[in-house]
Coordinates of C-alpha atoms in Angstrom, one line a residue:
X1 CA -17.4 156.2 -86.2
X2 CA -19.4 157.1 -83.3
X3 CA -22.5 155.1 -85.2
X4 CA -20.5 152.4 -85.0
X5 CA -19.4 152.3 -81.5
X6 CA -23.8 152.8 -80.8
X7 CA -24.6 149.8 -82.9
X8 CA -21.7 147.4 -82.1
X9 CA -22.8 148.1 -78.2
X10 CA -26.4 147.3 -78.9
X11 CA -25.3 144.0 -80.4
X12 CA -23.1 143.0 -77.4
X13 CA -26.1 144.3 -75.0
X14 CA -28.9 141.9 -76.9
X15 CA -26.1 138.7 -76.6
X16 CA -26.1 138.9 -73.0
X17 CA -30.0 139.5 -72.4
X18 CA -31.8 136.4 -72.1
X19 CA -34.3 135.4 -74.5
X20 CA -37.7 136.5 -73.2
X21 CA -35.8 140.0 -73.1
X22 CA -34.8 139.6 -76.7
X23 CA -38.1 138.6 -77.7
X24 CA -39.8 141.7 -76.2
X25 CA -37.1 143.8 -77.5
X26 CA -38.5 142.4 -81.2
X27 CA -41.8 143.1 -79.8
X28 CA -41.4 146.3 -79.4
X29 CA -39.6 147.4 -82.3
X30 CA -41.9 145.4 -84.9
X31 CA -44.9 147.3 -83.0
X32 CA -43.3 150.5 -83.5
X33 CA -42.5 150.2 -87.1
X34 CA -46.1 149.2 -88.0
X35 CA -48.0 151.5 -86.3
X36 CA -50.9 152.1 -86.8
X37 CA -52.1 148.7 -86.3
X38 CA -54.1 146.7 -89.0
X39 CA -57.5 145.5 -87.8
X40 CA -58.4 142.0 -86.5
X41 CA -61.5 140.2 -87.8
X42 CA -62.3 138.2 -84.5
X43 CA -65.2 136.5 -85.6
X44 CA -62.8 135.0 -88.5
X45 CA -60.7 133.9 -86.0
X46 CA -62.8 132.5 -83.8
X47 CA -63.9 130.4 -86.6
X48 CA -60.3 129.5 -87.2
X49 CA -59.6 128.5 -83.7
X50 CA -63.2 126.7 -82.8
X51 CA -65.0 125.6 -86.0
X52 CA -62.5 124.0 -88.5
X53 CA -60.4 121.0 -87.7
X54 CA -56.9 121.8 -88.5
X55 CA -55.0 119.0 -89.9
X56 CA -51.1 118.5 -87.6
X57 CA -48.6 117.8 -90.2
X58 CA -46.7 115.3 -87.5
X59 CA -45.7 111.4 -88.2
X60 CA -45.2 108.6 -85.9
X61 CA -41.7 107.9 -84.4
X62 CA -40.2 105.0 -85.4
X63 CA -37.5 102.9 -84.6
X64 CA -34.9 103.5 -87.4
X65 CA -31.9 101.8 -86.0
X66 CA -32.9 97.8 -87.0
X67 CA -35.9 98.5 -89.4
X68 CA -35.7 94.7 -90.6
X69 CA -35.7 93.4 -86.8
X70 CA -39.2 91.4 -86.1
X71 CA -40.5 91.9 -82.9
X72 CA -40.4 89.5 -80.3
X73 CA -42.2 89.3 -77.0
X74 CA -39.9 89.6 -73.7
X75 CA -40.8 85.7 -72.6
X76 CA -40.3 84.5 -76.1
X77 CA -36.6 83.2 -75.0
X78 CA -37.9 81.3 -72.1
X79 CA -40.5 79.8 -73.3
X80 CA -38.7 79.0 -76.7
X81 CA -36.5 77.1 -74.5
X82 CA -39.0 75.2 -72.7
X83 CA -40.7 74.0 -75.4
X84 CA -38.0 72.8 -77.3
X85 CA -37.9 68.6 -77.8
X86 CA -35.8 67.0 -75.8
X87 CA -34.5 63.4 -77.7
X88 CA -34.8 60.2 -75.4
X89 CA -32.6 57.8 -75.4
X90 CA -33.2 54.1 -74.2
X91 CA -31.0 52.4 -72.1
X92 CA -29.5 48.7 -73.3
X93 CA -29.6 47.4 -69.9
X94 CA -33.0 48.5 -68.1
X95 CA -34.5 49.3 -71.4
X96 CA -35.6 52.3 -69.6
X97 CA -36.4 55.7 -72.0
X98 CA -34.2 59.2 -70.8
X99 CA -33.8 62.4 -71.5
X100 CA -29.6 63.0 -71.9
X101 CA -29.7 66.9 -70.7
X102 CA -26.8 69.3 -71.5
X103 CA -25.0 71.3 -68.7
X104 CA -27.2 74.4 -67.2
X105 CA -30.8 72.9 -69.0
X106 CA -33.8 75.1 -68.3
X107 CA -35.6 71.5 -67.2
X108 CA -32.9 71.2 -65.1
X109 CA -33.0 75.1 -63.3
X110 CA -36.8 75.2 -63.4
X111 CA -37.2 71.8 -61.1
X112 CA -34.5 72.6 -59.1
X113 CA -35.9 76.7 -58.3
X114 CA -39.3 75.1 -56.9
X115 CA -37.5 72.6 -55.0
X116 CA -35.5 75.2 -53.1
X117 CA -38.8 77.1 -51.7
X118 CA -39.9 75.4 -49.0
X119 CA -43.6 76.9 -49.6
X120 CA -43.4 76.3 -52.5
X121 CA -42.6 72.3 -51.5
X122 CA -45.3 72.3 -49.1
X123 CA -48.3 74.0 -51.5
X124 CA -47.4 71.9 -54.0
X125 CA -47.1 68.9 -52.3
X126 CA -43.5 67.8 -53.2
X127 CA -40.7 65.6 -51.7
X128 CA -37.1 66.4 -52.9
X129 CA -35.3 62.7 -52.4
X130 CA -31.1 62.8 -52.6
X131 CA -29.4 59.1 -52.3
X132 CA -30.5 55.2 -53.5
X133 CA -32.0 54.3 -50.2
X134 CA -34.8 56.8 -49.4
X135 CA -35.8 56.9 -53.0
X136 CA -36.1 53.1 -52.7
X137 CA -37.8 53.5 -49.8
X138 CA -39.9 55.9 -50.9
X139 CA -41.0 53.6 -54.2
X140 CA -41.3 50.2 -51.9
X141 CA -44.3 52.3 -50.5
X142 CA -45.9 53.1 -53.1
X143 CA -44.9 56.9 -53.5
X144 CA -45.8 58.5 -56.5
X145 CA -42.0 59.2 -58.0
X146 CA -42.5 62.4 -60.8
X147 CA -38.7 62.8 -62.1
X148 CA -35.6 61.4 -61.0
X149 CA -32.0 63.4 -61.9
X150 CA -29.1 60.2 -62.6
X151 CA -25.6 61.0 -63.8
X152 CA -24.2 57.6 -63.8
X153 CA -26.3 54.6 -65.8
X154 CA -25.6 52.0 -62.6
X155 CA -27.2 53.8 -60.3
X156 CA -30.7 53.7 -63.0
X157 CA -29.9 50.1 -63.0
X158 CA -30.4 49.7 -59.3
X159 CA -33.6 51.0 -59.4
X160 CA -34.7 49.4 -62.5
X161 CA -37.1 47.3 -60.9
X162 CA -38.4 49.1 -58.6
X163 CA -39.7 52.1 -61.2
X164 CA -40.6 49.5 -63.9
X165 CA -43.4 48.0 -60.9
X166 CA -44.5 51.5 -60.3
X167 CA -47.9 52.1 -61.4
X168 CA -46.9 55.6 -62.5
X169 CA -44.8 57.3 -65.4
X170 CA -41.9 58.4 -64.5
X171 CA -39.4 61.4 -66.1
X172 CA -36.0 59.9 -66.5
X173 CA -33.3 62.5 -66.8
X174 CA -29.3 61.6 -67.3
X175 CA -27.8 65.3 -65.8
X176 CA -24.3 66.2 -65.7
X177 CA -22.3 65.5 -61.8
X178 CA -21.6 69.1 -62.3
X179 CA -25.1 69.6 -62.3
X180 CA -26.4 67.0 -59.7
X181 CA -23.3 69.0 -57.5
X182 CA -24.9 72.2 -58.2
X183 CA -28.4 72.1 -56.8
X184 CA -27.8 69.0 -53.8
X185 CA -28.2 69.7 -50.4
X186 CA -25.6 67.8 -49.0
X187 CA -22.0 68.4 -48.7
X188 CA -21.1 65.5 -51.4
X189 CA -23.8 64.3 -54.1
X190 CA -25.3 60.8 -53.9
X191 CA -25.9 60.9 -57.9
X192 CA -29.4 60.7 -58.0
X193 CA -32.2 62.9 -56.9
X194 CA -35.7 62.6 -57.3
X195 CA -39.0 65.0 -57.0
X196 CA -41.9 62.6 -55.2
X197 CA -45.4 63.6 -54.0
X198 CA -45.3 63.9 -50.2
X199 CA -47.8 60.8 -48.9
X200 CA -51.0 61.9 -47.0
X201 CA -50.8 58.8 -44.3
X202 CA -48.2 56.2 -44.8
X203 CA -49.8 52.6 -44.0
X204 CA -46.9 50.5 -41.9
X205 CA -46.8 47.0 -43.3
X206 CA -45.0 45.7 -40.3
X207 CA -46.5 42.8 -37.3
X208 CA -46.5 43.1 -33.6
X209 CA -47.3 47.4 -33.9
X210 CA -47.9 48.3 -30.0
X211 CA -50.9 50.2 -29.0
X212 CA -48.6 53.5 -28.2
X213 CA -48.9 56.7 -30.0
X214 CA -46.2 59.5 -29.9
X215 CA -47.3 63.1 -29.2
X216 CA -44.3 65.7 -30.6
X217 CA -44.3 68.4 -29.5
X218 CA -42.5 71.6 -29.9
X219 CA -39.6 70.0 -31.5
X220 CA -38.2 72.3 -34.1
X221 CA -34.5 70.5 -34.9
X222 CA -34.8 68.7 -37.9
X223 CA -32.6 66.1 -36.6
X224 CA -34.1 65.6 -33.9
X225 CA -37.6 64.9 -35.0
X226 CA -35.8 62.7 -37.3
X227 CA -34.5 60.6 -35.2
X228 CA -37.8 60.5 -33.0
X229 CA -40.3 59.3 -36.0
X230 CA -37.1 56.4 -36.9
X231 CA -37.5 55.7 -33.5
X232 CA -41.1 55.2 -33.1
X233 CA -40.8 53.2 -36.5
X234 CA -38.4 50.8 -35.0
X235 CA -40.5 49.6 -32.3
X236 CA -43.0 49.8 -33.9
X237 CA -45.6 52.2 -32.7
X238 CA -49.1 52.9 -33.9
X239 CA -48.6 56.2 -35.3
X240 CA -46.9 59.5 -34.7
X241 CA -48.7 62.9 -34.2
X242 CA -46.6 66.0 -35.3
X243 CA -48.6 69.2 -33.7
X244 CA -48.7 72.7 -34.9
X245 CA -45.1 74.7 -34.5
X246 CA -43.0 71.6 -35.2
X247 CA -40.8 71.5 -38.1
X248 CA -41.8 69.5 -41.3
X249 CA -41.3 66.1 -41.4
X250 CA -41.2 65.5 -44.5
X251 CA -38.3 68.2 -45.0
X252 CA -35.0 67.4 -46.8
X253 CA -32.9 67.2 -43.4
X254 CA -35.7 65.8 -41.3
X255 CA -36.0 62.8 -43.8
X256 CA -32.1 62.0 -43.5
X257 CA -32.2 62.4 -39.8
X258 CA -35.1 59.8 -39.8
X259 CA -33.4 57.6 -42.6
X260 CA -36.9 57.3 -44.3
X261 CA -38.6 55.9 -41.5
X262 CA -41.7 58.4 -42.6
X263 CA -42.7 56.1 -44.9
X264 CA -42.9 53.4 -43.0
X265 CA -45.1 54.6 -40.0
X266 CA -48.4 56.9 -40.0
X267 CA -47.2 60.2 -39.6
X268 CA -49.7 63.0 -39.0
X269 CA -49.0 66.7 -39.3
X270 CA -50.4 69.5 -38.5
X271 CA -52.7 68.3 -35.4
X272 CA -53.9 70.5 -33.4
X273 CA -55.0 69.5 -30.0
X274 CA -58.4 70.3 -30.7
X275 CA -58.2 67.2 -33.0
X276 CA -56.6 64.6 -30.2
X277 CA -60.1 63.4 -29.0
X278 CA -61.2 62.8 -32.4
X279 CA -57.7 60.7 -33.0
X280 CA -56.8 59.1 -30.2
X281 CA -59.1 56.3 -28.8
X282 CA -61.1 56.6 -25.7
X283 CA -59.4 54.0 -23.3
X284 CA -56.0 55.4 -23.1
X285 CA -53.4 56.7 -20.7
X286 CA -51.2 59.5 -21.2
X287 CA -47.8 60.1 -20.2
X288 CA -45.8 63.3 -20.2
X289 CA -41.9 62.9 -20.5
X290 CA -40.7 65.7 -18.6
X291 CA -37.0 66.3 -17.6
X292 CA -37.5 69.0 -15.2
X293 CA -39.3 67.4 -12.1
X294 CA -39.5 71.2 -10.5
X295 CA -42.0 72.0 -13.9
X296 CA -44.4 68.7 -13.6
X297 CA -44.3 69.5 -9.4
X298 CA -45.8 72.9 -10.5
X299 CA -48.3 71.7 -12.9
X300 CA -49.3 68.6 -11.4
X301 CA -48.7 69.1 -7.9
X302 CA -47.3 65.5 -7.7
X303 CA -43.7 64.5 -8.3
X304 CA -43.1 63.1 -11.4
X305 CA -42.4 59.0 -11.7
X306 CA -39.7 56.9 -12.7
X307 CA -39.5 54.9 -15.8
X308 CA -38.2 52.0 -14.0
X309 CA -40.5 51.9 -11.4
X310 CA -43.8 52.4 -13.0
X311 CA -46.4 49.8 -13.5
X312 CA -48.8 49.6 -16.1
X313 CA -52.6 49.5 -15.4
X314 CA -53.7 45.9 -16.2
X315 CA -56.5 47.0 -18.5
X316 CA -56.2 44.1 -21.1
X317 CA -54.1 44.6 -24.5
X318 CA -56.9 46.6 -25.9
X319 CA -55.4 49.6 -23.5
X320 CA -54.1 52.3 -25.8
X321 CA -51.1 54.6 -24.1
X322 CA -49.9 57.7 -25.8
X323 CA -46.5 59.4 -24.7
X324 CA -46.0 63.2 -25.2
X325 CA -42.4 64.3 -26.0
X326 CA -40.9 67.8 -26.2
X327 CA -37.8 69.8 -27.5
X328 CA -35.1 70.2 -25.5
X329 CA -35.2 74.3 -25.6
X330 CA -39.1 74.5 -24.9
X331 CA -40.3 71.2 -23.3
X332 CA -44.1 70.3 -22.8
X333 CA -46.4 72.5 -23.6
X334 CA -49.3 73.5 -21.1
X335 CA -51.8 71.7 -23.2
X336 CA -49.9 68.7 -23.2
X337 CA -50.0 68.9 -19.2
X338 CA -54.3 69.4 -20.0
X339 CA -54.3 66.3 -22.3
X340 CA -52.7 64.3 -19.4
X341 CA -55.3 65.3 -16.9
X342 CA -58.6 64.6 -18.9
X343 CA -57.2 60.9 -19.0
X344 CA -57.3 58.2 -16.0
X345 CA -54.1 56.4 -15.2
X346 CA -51.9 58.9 -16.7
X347 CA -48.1 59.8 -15.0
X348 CA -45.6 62.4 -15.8
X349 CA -42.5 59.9 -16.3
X350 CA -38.8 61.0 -15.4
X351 CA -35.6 59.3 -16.5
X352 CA -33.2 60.2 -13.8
X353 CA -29.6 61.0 -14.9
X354 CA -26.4 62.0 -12.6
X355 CA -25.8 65.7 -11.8
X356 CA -23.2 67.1 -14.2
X357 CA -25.8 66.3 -17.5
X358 CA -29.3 68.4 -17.2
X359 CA -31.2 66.1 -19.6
X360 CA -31.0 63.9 -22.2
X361 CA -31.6 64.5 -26.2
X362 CA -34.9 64.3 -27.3
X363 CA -34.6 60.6 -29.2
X364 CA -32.9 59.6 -26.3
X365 CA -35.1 60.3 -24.5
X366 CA -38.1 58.5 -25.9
X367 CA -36.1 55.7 -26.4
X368 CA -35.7 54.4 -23.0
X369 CA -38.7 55.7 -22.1
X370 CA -40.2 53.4 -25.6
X371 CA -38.5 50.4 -24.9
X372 CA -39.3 50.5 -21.5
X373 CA -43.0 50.4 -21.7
X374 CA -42.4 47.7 -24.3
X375 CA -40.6 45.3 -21.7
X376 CA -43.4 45.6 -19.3
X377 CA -45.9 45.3 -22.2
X378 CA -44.2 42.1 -22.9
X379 CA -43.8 40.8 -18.9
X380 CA -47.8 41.7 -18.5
X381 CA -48.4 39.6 -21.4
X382 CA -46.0 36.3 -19.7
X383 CA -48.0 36.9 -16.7
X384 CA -51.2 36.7 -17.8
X385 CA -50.1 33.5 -20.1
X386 CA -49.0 32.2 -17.4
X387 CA -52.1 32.7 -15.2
X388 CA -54.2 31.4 -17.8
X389 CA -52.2 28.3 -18.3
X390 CA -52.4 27.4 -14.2
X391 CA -56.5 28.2 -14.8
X392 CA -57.0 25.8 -17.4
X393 CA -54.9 22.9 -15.6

């Protein structure tokens, strides 16, 4: 009984050792029970260890769960999709070919992805166009059109003509409105949208273009520089030069604000002013509009001029004139004051307003300040009619 009690003690002792104790334990009592112990043949085993290869009885893991599964790469689904034909369809009216797309299309998400970078826009090279009227502007000057996103087949019809006289292909896509809803900018879809290539230097087609060109400069509103370049192209000026630090003009809000008007006057961007004497021509006068006279005081050390009571040097029609405009937050820069100095007859024009309102907006702005060197443009040019008529009687 006692024998017992010994052994069934030892048992419960070895469960609650851990197992490098137990193993010693084993150790121990093999090594006693052997004793003496037999010899070892060392150079056997070194020949064991270091000079025969011993073959490893293991097998490579596989994946038993789908054995019949074939493999497939991880961009098979995507590109599976993207290569898949689409069917065209011809129109009965325009007898135009299209591609009818299903909701949620991978043409339709991969197009739409690079169009929402603006880097990617810019390094690329691409305009995204929403509504009938700046895509037909757009094609009326010869702007390479790449696809074009309809939901309805009227509005294809309306600009049937227009991509049937475009010396390009074009890719015709009929989307859901769902779709067209999904991806717009605006707050309600026009119904068509369309990817063009931005132009280098649009060529204005229009008669009577002023010798003026438009210096912008730190305007970073959208909306604003808009409406300045639709401005410029209503007069019509010679060209527009966008420095470095404005905002695009070619950018999706920008072109709304301007209502197209980029493609219909020379618009430069980036310029440095490094690049100003190369661009503008030699005989010219600058003017600076500035809306705080306390700034041009400082910088000129003269008091700026009123628009309404400035005259123009009478230098012949040949006399270029370039006006520099600024944003309303930041103004002129400090080169612009430098470009105005390295010219003769150059002013820093004012348009006075009462006291409650500190300035006006930037289009505004140019405006009055544009139209006003166009009347006295137009009264130099009855003069000097006039002058030459009285010489010749």
């Amino acid at each position: 009984m006692q024998m017992f009690r010994k052994f069934a003690s030892c048992r419960i002792f070895s469960r609650n050792l851990t197992p490098v104790v137990r193993t010693t334990l084993r150790l121990s009592s093999s090594a006693a029970n052997d004793f003496p112990k037999p010899a070892v043949d060392v150079e056997k085993l070194e020949e064991d260890l270091f000079g025969r290869e011993v073959g490893q009885a293991w097998t490579e893991r596989k994946n038993k769960r789908y054995p019949n599964r074939p493999k497939r790469s991880r961009s098979s689904n995507s590109t599976d999709n993207n290569t898949k034909k689409v069917e065209l369809k011809i129109d009965k009216d325009t007898d135009l070919a299209y591609a009818d797309l299903h909701h949620k299309d991978p043409i339709i998400r991969d197009a739409m992805m690079l169009l929402r970078s603006g880097k990617k826009l810019k390094k690329g090279g691409l305009l995204l166009l929403e509504g009938r009227r700046l895509i037909e502007d757009a094609l009326k000057c010869n702007v390479r059109m790449r696809k074009l996103f309809f939901s309805r087949p009227e509005d294809l019809q309306d600009l049937a003509e227009q991509i049937k006289m475009s010396p390009t292909k074009t890719e015709l896509y009929r989307i859901t409105y769902k779709d067209l809803t999904l991806w717009s900018q605006l707050t309600t879809s026009p119904g068509l949208m369309a990817i063009f290539d931005r132009p280098v230097v649009a060529h204005s087609e229009t008669e009577n273009i002023l010798p003026i060109s438009v210096i912008c400069d730190n305007i970073r509103e959208p909306s604003n520089l808009g409406s300045v370049i639709r401005m410029c192209a209503a007069l019509p000026c010679r060209e527009v030069l966008v420095m470095k630090g404005c905002t695009d003009p070619f950018e999706p809000k920008c072109l709304r604000g301007g209502a197209g008007a980029q493609f219909h006057v020379p618009v430069k961007y980036p310029v440095a002013w490094e690049e100003l004497e190369e661009i503008l021509p030699k005989e010219n006068s600058v003017f600076v509009a500035e809306s705080n006279p306390k700034k041009a005081q400082m910088l000129t050390n003269e008091f700026p001029v009123d628009v309404a009571e400035y005259c123009l040097p009478s230098q012949g029609d040949e006399h270029h004139m370039t006006v520099i405009i600024g944003g309303e937050t930041h103004g002129i820069s400090e080169e612009g004051y430098g470009l105005m100095k390295l010219y003769a007859n150059s002013a820093c024009l004012h348009i006075p307003v009462s006291g409650g309102v500190e300035s006006l907006n930037t289009a505004s702005a140019l405006a009055v300040i544009l139209f006003e060197l166009r009347r006295k443009i137009n009264q130099r040019k009855i003069v000097e009619n006039v002058e030459n008529s009285e010489d010749i009687q």
